[in-house]
Coordinates of C-alpha atoms (C1' of nucleotides) in Angstrom, one line a residue:
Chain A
X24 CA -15.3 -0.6 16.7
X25 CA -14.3 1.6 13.8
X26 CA -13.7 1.5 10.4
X27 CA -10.4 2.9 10.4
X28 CA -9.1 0.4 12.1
X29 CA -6.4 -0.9 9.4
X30 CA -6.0 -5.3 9.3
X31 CA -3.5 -6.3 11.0
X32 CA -4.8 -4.2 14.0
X33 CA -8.0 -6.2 14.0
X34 CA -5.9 -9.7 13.9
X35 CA -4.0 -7.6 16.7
X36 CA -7.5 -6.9 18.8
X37 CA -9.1 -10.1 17.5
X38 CA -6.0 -12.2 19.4
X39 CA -6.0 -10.1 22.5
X40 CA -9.6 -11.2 23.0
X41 CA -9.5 -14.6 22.4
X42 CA -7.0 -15.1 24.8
X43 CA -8.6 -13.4 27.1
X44 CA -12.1 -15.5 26.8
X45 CA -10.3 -18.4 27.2
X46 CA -8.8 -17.2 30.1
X47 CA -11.5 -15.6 32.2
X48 CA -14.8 -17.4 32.5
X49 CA -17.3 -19.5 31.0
X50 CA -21.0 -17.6 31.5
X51 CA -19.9 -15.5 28.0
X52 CA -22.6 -16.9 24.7
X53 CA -23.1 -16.0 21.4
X54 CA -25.6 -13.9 20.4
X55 CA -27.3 -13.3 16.5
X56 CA -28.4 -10.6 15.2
X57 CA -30.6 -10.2 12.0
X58 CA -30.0 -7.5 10.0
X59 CA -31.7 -3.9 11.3
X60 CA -32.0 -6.1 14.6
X61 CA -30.5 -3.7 17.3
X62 CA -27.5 -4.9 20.1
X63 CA -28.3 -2.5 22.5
X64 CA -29.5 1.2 22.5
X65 CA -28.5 4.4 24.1
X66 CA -29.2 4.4 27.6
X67 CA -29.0 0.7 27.9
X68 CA -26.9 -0.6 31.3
X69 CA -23.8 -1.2 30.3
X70 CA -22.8 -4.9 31.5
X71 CA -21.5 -6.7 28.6
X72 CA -19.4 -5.5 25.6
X73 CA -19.1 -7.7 22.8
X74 CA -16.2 -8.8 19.7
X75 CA -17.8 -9.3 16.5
X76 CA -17.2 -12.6 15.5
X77 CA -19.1 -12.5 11.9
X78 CA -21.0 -9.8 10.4
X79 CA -20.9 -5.9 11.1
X80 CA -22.3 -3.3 13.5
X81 CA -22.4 0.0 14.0
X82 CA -22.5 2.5 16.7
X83 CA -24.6 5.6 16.1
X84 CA -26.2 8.8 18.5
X85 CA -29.5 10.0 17.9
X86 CA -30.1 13.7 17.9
X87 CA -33.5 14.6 19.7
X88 CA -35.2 15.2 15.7
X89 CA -34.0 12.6 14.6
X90 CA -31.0 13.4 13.3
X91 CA -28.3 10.2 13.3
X92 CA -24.8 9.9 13.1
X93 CA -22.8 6.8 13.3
X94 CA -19.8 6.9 15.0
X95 CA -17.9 4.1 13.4
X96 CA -18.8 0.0 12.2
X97 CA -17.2 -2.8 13.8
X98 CA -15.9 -5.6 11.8
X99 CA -15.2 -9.3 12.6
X100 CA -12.9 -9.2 15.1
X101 CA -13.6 -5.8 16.4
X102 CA -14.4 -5.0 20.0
X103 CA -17.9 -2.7 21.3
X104 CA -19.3 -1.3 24.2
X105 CA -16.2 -0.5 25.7
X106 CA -17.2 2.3 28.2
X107 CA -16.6 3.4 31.9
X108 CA -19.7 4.8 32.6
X109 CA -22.7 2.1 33.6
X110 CA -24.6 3.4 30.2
X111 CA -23.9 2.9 26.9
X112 CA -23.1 6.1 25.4
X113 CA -24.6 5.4 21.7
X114 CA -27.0 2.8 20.0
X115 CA -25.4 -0.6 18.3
X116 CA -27.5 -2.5 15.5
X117 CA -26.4 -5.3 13.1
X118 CA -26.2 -4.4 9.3
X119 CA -26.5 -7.7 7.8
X120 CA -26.6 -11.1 9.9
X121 CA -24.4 -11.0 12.6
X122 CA -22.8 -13.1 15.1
X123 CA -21.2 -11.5 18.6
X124 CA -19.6 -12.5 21.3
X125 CA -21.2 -11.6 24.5
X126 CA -18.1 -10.6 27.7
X127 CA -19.5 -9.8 30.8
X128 CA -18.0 -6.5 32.1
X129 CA -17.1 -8.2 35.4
X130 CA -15.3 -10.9 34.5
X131 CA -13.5 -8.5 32.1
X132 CA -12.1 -6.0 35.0
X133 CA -11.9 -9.1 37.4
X134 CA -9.2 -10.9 34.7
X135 CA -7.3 -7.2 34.6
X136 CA -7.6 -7.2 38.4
X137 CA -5.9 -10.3 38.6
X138 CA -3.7 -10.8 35.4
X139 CA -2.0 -7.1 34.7
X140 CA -0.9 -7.5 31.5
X141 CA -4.6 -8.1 30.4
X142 CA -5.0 -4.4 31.4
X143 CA -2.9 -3.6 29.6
X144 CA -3.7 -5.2 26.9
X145 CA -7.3 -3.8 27.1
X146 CA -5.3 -0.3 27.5
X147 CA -3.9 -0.9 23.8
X148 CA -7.3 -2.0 22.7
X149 CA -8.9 1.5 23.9
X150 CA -5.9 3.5 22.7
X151 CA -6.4 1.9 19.3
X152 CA -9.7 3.1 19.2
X153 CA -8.8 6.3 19.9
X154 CA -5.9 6.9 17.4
X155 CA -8.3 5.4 14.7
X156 CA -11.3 8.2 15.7
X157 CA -8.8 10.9 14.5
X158 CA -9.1 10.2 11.3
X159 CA -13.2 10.5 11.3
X160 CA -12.4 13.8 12.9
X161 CA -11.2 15.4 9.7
X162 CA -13.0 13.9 7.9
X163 CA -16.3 15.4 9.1
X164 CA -15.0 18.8 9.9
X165 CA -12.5 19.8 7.5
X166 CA -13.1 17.2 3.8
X167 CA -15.6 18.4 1.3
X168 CA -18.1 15.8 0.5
X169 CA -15.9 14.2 -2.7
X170 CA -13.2 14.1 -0.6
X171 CA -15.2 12.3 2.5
X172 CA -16.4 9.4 0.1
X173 CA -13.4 8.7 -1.0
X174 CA -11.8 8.4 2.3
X175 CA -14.4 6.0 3.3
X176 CA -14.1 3.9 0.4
X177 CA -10.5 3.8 0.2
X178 CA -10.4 2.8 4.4
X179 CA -12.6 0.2 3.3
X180 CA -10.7 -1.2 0.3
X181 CA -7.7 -1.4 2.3
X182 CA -9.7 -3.8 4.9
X183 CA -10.7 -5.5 2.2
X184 CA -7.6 -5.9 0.0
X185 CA -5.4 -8.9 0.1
X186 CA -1.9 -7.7 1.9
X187 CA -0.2 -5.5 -0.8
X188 CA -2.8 -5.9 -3.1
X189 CA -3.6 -2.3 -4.7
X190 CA -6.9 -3.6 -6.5
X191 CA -9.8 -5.0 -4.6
X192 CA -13.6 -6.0 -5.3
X193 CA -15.9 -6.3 -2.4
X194 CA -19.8 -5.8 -1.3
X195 CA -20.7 -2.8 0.7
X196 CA -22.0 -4.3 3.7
X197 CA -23.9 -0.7 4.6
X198 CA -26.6 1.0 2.7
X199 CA -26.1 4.5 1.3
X200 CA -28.3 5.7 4.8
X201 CA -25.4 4.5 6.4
X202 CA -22.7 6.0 4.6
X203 CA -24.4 9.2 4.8
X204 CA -24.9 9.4 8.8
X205 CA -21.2 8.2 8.9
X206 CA -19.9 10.9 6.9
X207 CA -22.0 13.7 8.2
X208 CA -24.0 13.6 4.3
X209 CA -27.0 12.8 2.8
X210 CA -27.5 9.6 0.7
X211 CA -27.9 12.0 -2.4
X212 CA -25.0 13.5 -1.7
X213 CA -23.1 10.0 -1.2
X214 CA -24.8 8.9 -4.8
X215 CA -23.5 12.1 -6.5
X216 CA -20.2 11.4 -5.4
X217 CA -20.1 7.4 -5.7
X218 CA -21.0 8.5 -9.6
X219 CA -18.7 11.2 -9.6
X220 CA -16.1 9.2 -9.2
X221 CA -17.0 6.2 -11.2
X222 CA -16.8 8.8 -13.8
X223 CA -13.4 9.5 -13.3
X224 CA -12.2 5.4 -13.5
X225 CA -11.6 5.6 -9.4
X226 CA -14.5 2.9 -9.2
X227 CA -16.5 0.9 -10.3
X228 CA -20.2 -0.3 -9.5
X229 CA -21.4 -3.3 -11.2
X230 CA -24.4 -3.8 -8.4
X231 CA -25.1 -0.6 -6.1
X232 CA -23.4 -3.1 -3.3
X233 CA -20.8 -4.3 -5.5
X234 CA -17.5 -2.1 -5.3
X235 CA -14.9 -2.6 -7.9
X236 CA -11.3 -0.2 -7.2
X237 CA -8.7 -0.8 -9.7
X238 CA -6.3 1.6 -8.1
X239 CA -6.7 1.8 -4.4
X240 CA -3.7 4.2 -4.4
X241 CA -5.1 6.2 -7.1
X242 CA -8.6 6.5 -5.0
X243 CA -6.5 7.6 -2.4
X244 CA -5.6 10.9 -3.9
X245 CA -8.8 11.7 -4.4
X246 CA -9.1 11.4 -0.4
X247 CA -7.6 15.1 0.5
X248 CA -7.0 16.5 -3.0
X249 CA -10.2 18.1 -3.7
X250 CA -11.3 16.9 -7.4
X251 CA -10.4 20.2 -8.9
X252 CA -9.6 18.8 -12.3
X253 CA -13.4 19.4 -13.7
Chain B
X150 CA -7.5 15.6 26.3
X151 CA -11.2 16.8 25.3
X152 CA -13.0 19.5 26.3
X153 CA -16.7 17.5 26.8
X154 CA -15.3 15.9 29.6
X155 CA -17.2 17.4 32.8
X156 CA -16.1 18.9 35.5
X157 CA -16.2 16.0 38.3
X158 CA -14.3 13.9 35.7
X159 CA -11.8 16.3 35.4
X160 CA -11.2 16.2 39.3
X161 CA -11.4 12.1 38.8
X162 CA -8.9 11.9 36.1
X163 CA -6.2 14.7 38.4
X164 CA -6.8 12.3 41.3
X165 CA -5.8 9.4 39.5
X166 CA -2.6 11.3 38.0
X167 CA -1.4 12.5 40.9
X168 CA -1.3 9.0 42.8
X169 CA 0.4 7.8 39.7
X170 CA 2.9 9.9 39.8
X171 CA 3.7 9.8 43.2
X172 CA 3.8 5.9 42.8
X173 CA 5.9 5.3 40.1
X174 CA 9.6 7.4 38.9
X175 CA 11.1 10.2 39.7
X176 CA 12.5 11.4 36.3
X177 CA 9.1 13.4 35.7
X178 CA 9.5 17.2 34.9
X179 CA 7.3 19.8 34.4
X180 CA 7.3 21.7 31.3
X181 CA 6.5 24.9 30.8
X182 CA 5.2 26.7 27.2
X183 CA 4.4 29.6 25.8
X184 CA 0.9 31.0 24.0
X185 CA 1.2 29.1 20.6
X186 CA 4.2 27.2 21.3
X187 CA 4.1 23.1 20.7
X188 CA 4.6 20.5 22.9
X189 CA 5.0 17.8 20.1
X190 CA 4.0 17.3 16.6
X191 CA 2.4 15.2 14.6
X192 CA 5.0 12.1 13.7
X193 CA 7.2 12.5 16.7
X194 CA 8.1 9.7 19.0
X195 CA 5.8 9.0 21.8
X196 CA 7.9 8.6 24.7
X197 CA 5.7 10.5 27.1
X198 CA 2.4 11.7 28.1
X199 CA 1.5 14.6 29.5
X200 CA -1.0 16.1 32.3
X201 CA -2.0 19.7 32.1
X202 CA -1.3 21.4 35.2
X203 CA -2.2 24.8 34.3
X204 CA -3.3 26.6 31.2
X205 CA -4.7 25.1 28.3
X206 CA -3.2 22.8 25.3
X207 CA -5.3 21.7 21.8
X208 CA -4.4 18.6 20.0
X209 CA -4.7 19.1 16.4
X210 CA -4.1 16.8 12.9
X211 CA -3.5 19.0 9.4
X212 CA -3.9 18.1 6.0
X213 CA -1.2 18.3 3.5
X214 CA -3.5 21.7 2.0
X215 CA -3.1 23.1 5.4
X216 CA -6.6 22.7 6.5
X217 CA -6.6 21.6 10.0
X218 CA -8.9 19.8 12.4
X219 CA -8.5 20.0 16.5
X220 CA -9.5 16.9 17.9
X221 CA -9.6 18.4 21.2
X222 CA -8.7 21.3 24.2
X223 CA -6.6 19.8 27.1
X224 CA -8.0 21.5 30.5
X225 CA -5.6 21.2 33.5
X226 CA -6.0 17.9 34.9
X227 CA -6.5 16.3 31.3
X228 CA -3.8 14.0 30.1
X229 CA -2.9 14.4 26.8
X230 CA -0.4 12.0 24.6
X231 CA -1.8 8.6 25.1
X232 CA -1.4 6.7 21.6
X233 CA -0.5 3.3 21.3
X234 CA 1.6 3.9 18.5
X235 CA 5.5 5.0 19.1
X236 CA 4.6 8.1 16.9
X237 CA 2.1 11.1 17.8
X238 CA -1.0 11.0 15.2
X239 CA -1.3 14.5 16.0
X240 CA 0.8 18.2 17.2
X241 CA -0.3 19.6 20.4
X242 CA 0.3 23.1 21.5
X243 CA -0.4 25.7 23.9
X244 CA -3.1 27.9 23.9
X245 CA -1.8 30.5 26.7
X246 CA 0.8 29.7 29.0
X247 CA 0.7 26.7 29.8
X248 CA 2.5 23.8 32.3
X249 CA 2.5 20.4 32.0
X250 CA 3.8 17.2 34.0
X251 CA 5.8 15.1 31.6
X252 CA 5.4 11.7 32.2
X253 CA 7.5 8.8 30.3
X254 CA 5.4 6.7 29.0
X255 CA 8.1 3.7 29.9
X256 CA 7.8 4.4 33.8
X257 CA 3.7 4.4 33.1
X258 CA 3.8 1.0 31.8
X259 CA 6.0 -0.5 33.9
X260 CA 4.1 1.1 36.7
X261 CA 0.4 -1.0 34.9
X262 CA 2.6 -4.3 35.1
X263 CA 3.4 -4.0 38.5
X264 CA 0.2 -2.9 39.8
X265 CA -2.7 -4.1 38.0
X266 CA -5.3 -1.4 39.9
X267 CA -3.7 1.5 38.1
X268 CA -4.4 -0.1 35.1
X269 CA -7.8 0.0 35.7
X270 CA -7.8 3.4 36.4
X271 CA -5.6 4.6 33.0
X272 CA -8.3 2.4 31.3
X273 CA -11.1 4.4 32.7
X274 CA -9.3 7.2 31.5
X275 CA -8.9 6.1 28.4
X276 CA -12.5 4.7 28.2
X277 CA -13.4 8.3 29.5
X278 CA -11.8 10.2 26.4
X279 CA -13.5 7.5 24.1
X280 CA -16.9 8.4 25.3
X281 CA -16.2 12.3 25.5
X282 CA -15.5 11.8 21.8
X283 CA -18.9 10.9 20.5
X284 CA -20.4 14.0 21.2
X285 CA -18.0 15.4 19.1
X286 CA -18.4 13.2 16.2
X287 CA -22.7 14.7 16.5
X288 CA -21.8 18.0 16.5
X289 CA -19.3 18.0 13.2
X290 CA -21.5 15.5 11.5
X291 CA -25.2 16.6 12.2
X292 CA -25.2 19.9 13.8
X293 CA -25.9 23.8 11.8
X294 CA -23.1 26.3 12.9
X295 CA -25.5 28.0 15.2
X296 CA -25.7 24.7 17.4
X297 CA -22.4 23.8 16.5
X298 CA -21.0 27.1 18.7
X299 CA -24.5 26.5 20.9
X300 CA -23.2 23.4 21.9
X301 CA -19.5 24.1 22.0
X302 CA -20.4 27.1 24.6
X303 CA -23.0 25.0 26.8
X304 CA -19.4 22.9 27.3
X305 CA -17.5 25.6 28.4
X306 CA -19.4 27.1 30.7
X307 CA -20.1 24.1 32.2
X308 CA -16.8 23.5 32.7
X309 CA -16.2 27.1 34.5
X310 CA -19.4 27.3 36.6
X311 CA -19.5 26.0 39.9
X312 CA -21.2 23.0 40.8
X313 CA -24.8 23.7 40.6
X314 CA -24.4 27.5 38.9
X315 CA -26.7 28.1 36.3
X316 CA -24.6 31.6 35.0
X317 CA -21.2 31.6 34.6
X318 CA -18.9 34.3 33.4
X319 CA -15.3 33.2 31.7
X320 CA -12.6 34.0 29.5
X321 CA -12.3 32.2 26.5
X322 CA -8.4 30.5 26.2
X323 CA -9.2 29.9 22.6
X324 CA -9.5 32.2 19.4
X325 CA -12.1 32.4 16.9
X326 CA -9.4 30.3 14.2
X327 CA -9.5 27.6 17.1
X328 CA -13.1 27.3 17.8
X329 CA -13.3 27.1 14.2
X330 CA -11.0 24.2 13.6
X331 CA -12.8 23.0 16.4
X332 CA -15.8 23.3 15.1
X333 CA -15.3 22.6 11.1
X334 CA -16.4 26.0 10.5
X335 CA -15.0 28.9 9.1
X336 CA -13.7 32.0 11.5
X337 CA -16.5 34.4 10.1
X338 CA -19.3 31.9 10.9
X339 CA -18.2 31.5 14.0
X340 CA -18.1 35.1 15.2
X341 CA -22.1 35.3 13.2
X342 CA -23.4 33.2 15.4
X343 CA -21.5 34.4 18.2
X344 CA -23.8 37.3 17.1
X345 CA -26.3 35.8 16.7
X346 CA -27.1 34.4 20.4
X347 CA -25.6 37.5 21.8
X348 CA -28.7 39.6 19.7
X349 CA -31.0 36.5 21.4
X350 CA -30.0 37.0 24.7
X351 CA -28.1 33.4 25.1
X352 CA -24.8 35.3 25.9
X353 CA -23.3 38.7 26.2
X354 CA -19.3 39.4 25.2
X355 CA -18.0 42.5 27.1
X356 CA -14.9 41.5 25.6
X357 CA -13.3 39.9 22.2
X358 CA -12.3 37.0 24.8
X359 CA -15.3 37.1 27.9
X360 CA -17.9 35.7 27.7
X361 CA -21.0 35.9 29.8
X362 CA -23.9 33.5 30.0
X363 CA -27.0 34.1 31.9
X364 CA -28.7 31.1 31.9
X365 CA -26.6 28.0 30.8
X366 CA -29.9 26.3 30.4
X367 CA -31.4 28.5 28.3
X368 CA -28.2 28.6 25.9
X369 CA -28.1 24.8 25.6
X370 CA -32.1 24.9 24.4
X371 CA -29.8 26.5 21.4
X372 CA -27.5 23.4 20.6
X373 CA -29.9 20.8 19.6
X374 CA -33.0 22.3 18.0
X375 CA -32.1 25.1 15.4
X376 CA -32.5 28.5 15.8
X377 CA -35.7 28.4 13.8
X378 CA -37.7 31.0 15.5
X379 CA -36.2 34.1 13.1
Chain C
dC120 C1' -46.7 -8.6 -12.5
dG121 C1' -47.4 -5.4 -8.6
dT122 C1' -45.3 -3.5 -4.8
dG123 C1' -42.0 -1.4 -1.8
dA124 C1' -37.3 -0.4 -0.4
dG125 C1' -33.1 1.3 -1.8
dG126 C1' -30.6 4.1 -5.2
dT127 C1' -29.8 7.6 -8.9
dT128 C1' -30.4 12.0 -11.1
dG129 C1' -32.2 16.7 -11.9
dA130 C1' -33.7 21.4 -10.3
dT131 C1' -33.9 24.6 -6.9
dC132 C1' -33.0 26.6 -2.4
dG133 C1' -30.4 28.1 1.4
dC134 C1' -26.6 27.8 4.6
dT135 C1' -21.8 28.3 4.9
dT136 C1' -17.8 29.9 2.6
dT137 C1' -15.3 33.2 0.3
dC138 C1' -13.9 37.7 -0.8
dA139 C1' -13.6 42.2 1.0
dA140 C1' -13.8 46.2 3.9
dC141 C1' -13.8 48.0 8.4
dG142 C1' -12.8 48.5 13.5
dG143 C1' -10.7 47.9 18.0
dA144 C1' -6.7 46.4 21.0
dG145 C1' -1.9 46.1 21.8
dG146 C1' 2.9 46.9 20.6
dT147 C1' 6.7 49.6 18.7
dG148 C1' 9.3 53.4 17.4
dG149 C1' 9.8 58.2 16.3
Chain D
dC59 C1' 2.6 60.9 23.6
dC60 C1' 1.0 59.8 19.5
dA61 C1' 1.3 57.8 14.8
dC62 C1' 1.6 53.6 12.8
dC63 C1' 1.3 48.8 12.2
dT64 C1' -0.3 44.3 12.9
dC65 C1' -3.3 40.9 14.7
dC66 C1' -7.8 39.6 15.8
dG67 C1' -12.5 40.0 15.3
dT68 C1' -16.9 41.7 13.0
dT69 C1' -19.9 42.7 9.3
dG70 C1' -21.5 42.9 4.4
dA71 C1' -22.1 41.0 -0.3
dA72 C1' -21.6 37.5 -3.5
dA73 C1' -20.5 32.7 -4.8
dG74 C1' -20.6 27.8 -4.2
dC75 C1' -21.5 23.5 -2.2
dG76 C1' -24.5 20.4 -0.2
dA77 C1' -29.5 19.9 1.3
dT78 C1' -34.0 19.6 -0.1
dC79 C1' -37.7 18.4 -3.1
dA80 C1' -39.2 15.6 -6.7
dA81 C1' -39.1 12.2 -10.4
dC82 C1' -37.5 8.1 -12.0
dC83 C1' -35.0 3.6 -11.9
dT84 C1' -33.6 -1.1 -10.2
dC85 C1' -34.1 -5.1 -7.9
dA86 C1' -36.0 -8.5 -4.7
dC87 C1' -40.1 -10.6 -3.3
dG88 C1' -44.8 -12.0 -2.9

DNA sequence: CGTGAGGTTGATCGCTTTCAACGGAGGTGG
DNA sequence: CCACCTCCGTTGAAAGCGATCAACCTCACG
């Protein structure tokens, strides 16, 4: 459900929930998404939540003016729509072609009913989540907008990077909109900073979606060490 | 753990606490703290959770600078602690004296295996907190300061009026440093725009710490759609 | 090729921060 | 009892960072 959410956590989630589709029922399908196409909105009951099983999503809240801000993306093998209340709380859309796995929310709290240790399973699940939202906390109140972009690219490179690798190359699957709702920006301000730090040998950007770190580690400092060196 | 959650949920989530605690162990303690005093810090093992039974607790996460974000206020009847890691990933202290019901994490879980209903219930809890989160994730990303303290007031007092109230009068547990770190603002902003809806009529402050609002409605008009009339 | 969506870069504006001075409340000691 | 000090909050002036406005670029697609 969010980005933060380090690897072997999502094998950790992804695991939970196969296990528990196989063990609870057999109405739960696959839906597709296209890219832009939209998983649910605000407001929407809230029977189903859904693993990613290819692609990426995001969750986002809509001010009244049309303000946006995403709350966090969900990768393959991330879980979303977990909620109490019978709404969803926040909008869900694909970015690119997607594939997710549709869990009725009855069968779900019927399985923890009956098998406990699926609860508390589940439990770990939601107090993943929440550990991981910390993280997006300082990041939008208390890192200056250098520091906020590479935070986000560094969370991403280390999803992205082969265990122990420090050097990674991947494709942004989200457009600079994107990056700007998530980090409280504007897409200017995202591009100033992607090029400020290509300029410093941090990254670099062969294709706008193509994302080349030499040094994740070295990114990394960038993340809470304002660039004061000019 | 957050201070969006409403009132009735608050009175939810103490119902739920209480049966838990009657149900499960009897090595649980209360703990009392001083104004400014910590209950744990960032990095320390998470052996317990907590439930505020009187007073008021903030759960906070620092950079190495010294910047610092709170994630959150901890009312009484809010648990606070829950992390699936064995290590807090953040400090917690108290705002004003303050006690809490200690609660060892060990007991809980054992409690969830052996009866799957409770759970359930810590799930909804924990699915609770996740969804009181997002509107704080709107307000650092895409709000001005002057809906930022709009909206952060509008909580409050809906907290402290009684059901149905449209005016409520309160003391603020908080400083100006904390509704800043809440807020990602800076101290002096924060007491501007406390200015600035007290010269607009939204509130009146008697007092450093009291706050008066005359028409909750009127002051939550404030915290979405910008102060643009002058 | 033409068109449009997405991205970058430059110039300027304005909100929030920073720096600084001041004021009130509470506590302590002479 | 009052002078003094410190903490917390407010207010003003100036600086700085990110937003806004605007022009241009790149690429995919018809």
């Amino acid at each position: 459900m969010n980005v933060q959410t380090a690897a072997q956590q999502d094998t950790f989630v992804f695991d939970n929930i196969v296990d528990w589709t196989k063990a609870s029922a057999d109405d739960q399908k696959v839906v597709s998404l296209n890219k832009n196409e939209t998983l649910f909105y605000e407001g929407d009951a809230a029977e189903s939540i859904y693993e990613v099983l290819e692609g990426v999503v995001c969750n986002y809240r809509l001010l009244l003016d049309g303000r946006r801000q995403i709350l966090g993306f969900a990768f393959k093998g991330d879980l979303v729509g977990l909620s109490r209340a019978d709404k969803h709380g926040f909008g869900c859309e694909a970015l690119c072609p997607t594939q997710v796995h549709k869990i009725s929310k009855y069968n779900l709290l019927e399985t923890v009913r009956q098998r406990p240790e699926m609860g508390h399973k589940l439990l770990e699940v939601a107090m993943s989540e929440l550990s991981a939202v910390q993280d997006h906390f300082v990041i939008l109140g208390r890192k200056s907008a250098f520091e906020k972009v590479a935070s986000f690219l560094t969370t991403l490179a280390r999803r992205y990077a082969n265990e122990g690798a420090n050097s990674v190359t991947f494709l942004l699957p989200m457009t600079r909109v994107d990056i700007a709702d998530y980090l409280g920006l504007t897409i200017e301000t995202v591009s100033r900073n992607f090029s400020k730090l290509k300029i410093r040998g941090a990254i670099d950007l062969p294709q706008f979606t193509t994302i080349v770190i030499p040094d994740i580690d070295c990114l990394e400092e960038f993340s809470e060490s304002e660039g004061d060196a000019s």
